[in-house]
Every structure is written in structure tokens, then in C-alpha cells.
mmCIF file of N, CA and C in Angstrom:
data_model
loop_
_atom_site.group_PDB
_atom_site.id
_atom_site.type_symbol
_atom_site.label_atom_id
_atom_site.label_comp_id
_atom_site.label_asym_id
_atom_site.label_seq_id
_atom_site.Cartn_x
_atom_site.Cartn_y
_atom_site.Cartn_z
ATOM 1 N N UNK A 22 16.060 -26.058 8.444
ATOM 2 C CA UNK A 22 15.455 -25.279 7.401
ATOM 3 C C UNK A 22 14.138 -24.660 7.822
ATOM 4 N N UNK A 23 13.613 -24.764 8.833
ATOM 5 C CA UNK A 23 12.322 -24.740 9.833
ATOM 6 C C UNK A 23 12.468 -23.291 9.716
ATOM 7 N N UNK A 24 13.135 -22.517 10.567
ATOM 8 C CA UNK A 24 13.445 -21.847 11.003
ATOM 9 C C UNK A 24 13.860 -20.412 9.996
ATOM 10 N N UNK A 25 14.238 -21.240 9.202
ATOM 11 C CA UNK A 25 14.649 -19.953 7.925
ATOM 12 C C UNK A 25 13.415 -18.828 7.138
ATOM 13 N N UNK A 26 12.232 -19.753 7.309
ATOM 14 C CA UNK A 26 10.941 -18.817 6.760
ATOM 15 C C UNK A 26 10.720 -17.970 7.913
ATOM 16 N N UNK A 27 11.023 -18.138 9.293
ATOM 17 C CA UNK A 27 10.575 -17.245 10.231
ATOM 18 C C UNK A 27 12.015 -16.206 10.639
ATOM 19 N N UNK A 28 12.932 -16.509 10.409
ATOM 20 C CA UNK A 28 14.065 -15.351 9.837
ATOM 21 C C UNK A 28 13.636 -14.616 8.863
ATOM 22 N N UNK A 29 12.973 -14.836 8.155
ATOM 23 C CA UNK A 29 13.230 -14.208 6.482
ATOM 24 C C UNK A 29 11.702 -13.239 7.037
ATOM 25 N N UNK A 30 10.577 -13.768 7.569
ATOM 26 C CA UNK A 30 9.158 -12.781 7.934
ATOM 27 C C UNK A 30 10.028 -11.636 8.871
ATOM 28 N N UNK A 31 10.354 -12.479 9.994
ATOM 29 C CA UNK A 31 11.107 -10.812 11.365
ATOM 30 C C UNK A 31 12.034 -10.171 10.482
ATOM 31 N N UNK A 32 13.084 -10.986 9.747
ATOM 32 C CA UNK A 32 14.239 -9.821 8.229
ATOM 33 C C UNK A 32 12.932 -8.548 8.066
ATOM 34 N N UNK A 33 12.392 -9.436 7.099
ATOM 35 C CA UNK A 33 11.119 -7.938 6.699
ATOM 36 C C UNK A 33 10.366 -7.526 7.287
ATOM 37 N N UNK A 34 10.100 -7.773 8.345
ATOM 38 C CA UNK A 34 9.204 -6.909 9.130
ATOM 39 C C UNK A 34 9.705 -6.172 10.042
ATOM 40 N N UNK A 35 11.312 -6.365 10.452
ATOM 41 C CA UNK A 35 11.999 -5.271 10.711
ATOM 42 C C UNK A 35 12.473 -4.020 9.553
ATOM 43 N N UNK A 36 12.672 -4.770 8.285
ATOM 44 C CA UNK A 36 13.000 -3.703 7.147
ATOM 45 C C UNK A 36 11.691 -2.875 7.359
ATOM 46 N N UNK A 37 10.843 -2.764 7.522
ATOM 47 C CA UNK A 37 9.416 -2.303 6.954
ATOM 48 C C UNK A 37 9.176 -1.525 8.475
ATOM 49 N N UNK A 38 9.356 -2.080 9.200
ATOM 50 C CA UNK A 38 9.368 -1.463 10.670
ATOM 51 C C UNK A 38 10.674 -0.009 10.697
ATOM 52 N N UNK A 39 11.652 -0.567 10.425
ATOM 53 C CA UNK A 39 12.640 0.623 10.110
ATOM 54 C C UNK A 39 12.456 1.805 9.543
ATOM 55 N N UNK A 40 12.068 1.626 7.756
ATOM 56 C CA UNK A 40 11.390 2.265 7.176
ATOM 57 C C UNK A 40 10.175 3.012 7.587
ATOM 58 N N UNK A 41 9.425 2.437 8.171
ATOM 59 C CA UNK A 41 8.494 3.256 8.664
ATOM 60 C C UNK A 41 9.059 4.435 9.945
ATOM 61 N N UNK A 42 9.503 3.888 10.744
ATOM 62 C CA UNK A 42 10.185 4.781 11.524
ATOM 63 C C UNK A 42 10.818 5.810 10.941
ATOM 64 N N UNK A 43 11.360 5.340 9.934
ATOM 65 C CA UNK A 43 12.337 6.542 9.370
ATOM 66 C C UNK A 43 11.981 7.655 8.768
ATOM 67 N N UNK A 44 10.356 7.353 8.420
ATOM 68 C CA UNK A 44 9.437 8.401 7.626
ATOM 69 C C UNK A 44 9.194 9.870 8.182
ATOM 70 N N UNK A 45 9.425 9.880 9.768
ATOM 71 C CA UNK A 45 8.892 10.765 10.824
ATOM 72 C C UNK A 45 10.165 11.545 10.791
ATOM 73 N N UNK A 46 10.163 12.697 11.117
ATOM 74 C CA UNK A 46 11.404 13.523 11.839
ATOM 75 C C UNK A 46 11.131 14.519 12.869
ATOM 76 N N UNK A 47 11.647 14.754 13.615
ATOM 77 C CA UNK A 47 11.715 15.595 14.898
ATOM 78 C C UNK A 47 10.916 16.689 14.438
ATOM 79 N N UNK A 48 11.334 17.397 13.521
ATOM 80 C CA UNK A 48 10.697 18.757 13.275
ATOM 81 C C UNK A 48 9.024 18.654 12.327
ATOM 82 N N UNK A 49 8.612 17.091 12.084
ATOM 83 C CA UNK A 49 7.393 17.153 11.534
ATOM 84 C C UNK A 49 7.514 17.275 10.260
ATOM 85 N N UNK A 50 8.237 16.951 9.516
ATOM 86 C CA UNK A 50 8.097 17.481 7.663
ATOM 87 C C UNK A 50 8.852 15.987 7.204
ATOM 88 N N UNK A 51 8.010 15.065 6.607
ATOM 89 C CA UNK A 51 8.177 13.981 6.270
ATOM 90 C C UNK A 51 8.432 14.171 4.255
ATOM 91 N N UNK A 52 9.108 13.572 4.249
ATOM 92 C CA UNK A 52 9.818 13.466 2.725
ATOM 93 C C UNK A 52 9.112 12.416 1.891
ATOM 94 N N UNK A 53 9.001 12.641 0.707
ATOM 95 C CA UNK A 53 7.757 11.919 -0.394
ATOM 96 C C UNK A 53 9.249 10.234 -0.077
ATOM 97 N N UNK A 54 10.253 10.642 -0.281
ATOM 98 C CA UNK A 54 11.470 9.831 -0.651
ATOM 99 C C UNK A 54 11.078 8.164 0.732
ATOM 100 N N UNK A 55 11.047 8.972 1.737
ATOM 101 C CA UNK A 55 10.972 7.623 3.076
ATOM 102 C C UNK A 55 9.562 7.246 2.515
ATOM 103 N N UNK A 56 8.895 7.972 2.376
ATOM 104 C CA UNK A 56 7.236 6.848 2.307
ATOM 105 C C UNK A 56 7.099 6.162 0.883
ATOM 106 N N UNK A 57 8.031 6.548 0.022
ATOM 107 C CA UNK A 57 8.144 5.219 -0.748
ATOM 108 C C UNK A 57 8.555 3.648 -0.843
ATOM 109 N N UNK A 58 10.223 4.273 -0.008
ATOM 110 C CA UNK A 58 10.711 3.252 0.549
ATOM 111 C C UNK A 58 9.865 2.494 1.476
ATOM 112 N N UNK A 59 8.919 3.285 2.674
ATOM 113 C CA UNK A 59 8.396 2.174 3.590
ATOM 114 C C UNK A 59 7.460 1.986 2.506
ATOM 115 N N UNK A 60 6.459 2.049 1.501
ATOM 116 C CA UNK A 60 5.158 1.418 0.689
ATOM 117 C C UNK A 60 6.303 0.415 0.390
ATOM 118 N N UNK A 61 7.181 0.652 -0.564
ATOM 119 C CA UNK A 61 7.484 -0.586 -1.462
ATOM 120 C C UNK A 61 8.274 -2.148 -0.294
ATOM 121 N N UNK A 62 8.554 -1.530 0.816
ATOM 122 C CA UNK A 62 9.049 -2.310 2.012
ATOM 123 C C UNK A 62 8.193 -3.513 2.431
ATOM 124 N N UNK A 63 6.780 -2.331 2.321
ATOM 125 C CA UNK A 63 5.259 -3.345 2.796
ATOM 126 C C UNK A 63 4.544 -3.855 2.001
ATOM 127 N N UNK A 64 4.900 -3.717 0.591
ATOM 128 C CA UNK A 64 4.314 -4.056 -0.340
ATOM 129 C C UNK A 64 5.225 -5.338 -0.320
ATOM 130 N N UNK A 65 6.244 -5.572 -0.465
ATOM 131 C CA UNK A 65 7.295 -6.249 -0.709
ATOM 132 C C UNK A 65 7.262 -7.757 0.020
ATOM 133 N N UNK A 66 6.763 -6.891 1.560
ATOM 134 C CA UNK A 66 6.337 -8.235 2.703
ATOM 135 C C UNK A 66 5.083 -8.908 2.392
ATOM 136 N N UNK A 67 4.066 -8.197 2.070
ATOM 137 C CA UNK A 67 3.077 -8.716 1.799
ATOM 138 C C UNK A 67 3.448 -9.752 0.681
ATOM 139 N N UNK A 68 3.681 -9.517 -0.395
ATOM 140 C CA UNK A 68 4.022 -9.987 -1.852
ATOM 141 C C UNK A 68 4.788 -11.650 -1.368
ATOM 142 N N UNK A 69 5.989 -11.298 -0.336
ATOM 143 C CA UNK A 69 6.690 -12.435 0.007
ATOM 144 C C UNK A 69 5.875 -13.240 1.130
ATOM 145 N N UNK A 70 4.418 -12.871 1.364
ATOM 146 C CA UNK A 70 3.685 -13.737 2.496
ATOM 147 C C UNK A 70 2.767 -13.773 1.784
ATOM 148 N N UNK A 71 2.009 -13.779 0.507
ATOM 149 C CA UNK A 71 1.601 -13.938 -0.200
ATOM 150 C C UNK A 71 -0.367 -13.481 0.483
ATOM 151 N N UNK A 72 0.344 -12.528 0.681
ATOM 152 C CA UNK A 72 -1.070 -11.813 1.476
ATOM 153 C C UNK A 72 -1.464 -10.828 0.840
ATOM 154 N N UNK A 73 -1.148 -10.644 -0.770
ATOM 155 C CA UNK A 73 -1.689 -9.258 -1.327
ATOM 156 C C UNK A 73 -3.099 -9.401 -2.145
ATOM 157 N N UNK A 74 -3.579 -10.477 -2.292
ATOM 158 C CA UNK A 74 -4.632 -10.859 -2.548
ATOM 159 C C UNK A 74 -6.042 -10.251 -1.626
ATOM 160 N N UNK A 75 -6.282 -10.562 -0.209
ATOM 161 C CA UNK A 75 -7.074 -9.428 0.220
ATOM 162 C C UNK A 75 -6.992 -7.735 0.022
ATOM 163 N N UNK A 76 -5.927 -7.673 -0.278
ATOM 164 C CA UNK A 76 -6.840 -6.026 -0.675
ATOM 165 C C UNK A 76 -6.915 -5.816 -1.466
ATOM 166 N N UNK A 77 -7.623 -6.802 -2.446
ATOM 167 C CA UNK A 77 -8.659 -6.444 -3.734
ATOM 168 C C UNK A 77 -9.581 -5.863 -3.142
ATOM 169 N N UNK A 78 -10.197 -6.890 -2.120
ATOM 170 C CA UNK A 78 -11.436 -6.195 -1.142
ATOM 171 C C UNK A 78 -11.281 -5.456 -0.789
ATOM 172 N N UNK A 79 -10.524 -4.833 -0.077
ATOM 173 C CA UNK A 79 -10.342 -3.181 0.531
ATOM 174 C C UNK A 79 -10.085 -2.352 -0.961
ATOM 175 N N UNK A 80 -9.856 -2.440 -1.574
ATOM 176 C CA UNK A 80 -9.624 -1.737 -3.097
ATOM 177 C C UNK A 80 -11.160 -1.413 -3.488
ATOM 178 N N UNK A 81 -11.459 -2.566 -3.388
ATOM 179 C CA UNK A 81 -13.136 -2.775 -4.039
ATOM 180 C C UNK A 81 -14.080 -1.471 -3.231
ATOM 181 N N UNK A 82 -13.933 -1.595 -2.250
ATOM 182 C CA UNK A 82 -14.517 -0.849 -0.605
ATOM 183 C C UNK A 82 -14.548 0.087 -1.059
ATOM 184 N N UNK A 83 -13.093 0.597 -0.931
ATOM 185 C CA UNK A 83 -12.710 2.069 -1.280
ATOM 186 C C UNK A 83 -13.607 2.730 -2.425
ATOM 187 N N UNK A 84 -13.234 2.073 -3.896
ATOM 188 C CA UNK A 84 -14.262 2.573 -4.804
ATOM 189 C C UNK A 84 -15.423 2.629 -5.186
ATOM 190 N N UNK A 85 -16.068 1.749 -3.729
ATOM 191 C CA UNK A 85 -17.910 1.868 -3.635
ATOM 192 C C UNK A 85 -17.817 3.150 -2.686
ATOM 193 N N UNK A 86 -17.181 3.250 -2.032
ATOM 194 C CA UNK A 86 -17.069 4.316 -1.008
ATOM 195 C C UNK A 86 -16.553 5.724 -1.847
ATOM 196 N N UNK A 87 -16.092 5.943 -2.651
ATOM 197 C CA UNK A 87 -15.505 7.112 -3.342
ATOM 198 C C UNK A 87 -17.133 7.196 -4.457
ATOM 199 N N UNK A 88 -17.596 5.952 -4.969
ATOM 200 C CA UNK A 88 -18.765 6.288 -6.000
ATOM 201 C C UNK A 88 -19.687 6.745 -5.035
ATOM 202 N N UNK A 89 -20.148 6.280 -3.852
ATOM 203 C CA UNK A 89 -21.306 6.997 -2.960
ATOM 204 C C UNK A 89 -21.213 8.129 -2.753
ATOM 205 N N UNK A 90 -19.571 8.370 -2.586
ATOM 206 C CA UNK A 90 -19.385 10.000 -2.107
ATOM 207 C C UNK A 90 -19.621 11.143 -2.877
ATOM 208 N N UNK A 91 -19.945 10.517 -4.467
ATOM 209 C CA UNK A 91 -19.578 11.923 -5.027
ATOM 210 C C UNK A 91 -21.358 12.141 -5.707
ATOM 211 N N UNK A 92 -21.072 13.104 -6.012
ATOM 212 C CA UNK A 92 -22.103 13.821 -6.155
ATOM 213 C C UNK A 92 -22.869 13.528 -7.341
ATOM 214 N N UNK A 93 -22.727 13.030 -7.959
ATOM 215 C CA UNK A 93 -23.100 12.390 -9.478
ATOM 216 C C UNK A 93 -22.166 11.481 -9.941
ATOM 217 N N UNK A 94 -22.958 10.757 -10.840
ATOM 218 C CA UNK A 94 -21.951 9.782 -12.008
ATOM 219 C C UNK A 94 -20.652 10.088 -11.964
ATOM 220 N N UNK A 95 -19.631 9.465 -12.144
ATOM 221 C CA UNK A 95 -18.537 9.847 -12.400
ATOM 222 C C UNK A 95 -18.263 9.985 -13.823
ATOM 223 N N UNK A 96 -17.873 10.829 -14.535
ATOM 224 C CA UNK A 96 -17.216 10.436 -15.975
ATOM 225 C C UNK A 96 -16.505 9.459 -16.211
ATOM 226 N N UNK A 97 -16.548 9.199 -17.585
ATOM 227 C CA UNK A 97 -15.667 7.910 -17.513
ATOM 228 C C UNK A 97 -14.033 8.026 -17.434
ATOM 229 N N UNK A 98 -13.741 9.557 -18.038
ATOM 230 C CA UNK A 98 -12.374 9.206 -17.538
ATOM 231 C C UNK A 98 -11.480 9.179 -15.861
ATOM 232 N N UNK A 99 -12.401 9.120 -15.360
ATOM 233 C CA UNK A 99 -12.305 9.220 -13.856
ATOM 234 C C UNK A 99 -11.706 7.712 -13.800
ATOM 235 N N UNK A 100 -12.454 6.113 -13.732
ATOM 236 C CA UNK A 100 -11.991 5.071 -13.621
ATOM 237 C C UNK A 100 -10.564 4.631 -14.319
ATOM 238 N N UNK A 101 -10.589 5.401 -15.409
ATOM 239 C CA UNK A 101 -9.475 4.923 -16.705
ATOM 240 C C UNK A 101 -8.087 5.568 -15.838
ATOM 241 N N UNK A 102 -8.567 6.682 -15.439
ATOM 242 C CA UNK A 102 -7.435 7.649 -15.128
ATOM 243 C C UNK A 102 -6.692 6.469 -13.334
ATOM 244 N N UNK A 103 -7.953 6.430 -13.275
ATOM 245 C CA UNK A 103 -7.549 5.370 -11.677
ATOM 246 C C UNK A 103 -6.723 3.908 -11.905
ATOM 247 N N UNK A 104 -7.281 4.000 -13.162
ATOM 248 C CA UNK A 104 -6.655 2.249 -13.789
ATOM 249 C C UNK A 104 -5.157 2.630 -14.157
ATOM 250 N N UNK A 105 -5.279 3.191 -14.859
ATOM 251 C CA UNK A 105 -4.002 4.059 -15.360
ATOM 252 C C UNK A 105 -2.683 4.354 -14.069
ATOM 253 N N UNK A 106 -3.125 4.805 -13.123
ATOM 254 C CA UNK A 106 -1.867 5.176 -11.924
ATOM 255 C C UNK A 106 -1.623 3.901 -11.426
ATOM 256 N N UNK A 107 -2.769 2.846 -10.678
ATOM 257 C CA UNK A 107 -2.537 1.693 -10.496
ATOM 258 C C UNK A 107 -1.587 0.955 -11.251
ATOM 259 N N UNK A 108 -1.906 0.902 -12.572
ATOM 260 C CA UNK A 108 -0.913 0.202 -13.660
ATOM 261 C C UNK A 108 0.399 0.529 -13.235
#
């Protein structure tokens, strides 16, 4: 039974590896359709390695880094609207 959690990580990290590969095409014009599949692939691995908990912090980052960037206050429907897509 050892052995079955480290089948089940390489399972998904080849699914997610696949997927990602599959996003690219010869001629350069990548489809909204593959980069969902690979997000929800890597979202999926994370979720099942129970590693989605750090990127609160990178979440957090990001939106000190987006408030420095802008040029004034943000309105408030700026955060709501961010809460809102997340949801």
C-alpha cells in the first residue's frame, strides 16, 4: 500500500505534465480550452497534495503588488469585483 500514494503523485503529475504540453501548438496560437484543462489539472494536484494552502501568500503578494502599482486608491468595487471572479 506504500507505494500507491507515489503512483497516484507521478498519475498526476503526468496528467498535468500532458496537459501542459498540450497547451502549445506548432503554429503558436494556444486555445483558452487546453489552459483550462492544464489550471484545473494543477489545481487538482495541488488540492490532492494538499499544498494549496501556500498560495494564500503568493495571492496576498500579488495584491500588495497590484495596490503599490496603481496610481491611487483603488475604488471599492475593484476588491469586490476580484472577490467575486475568485468565488
Amino acid at each position: 500500500m506504500a507505494g500507491r500514494g507515489g503512483e497516484a503523485r507521478a498519475g498526476a503529475a503526468a496528467r498535468a505534465a500532458a496537459g501542459f504540453a498540450g497547451a502549445f501548438r506548432p503554429a503558436g496560437t494556444v486555445r483558452i480550452v487546453d489552459w483550462r484543462g492544464w489550471l484545473k489539472a494543477c489545481v487538482a494536484q495541488e488540492v490532492e497534495q494538499r499544498r494549496l494552502f501556500p498560495w494564500l501568500a503568493v495571492g496576498f503578494g500579488c495584491g500588495v503588488l497590484l495596490y503599490f502599482a496603481a496610481e491611487g486608491r483603488p475604488a471599492l468595487w475593484a476588491p469586490l469585483a476580484g472577490l467575486a471572479v475568485a468565488a
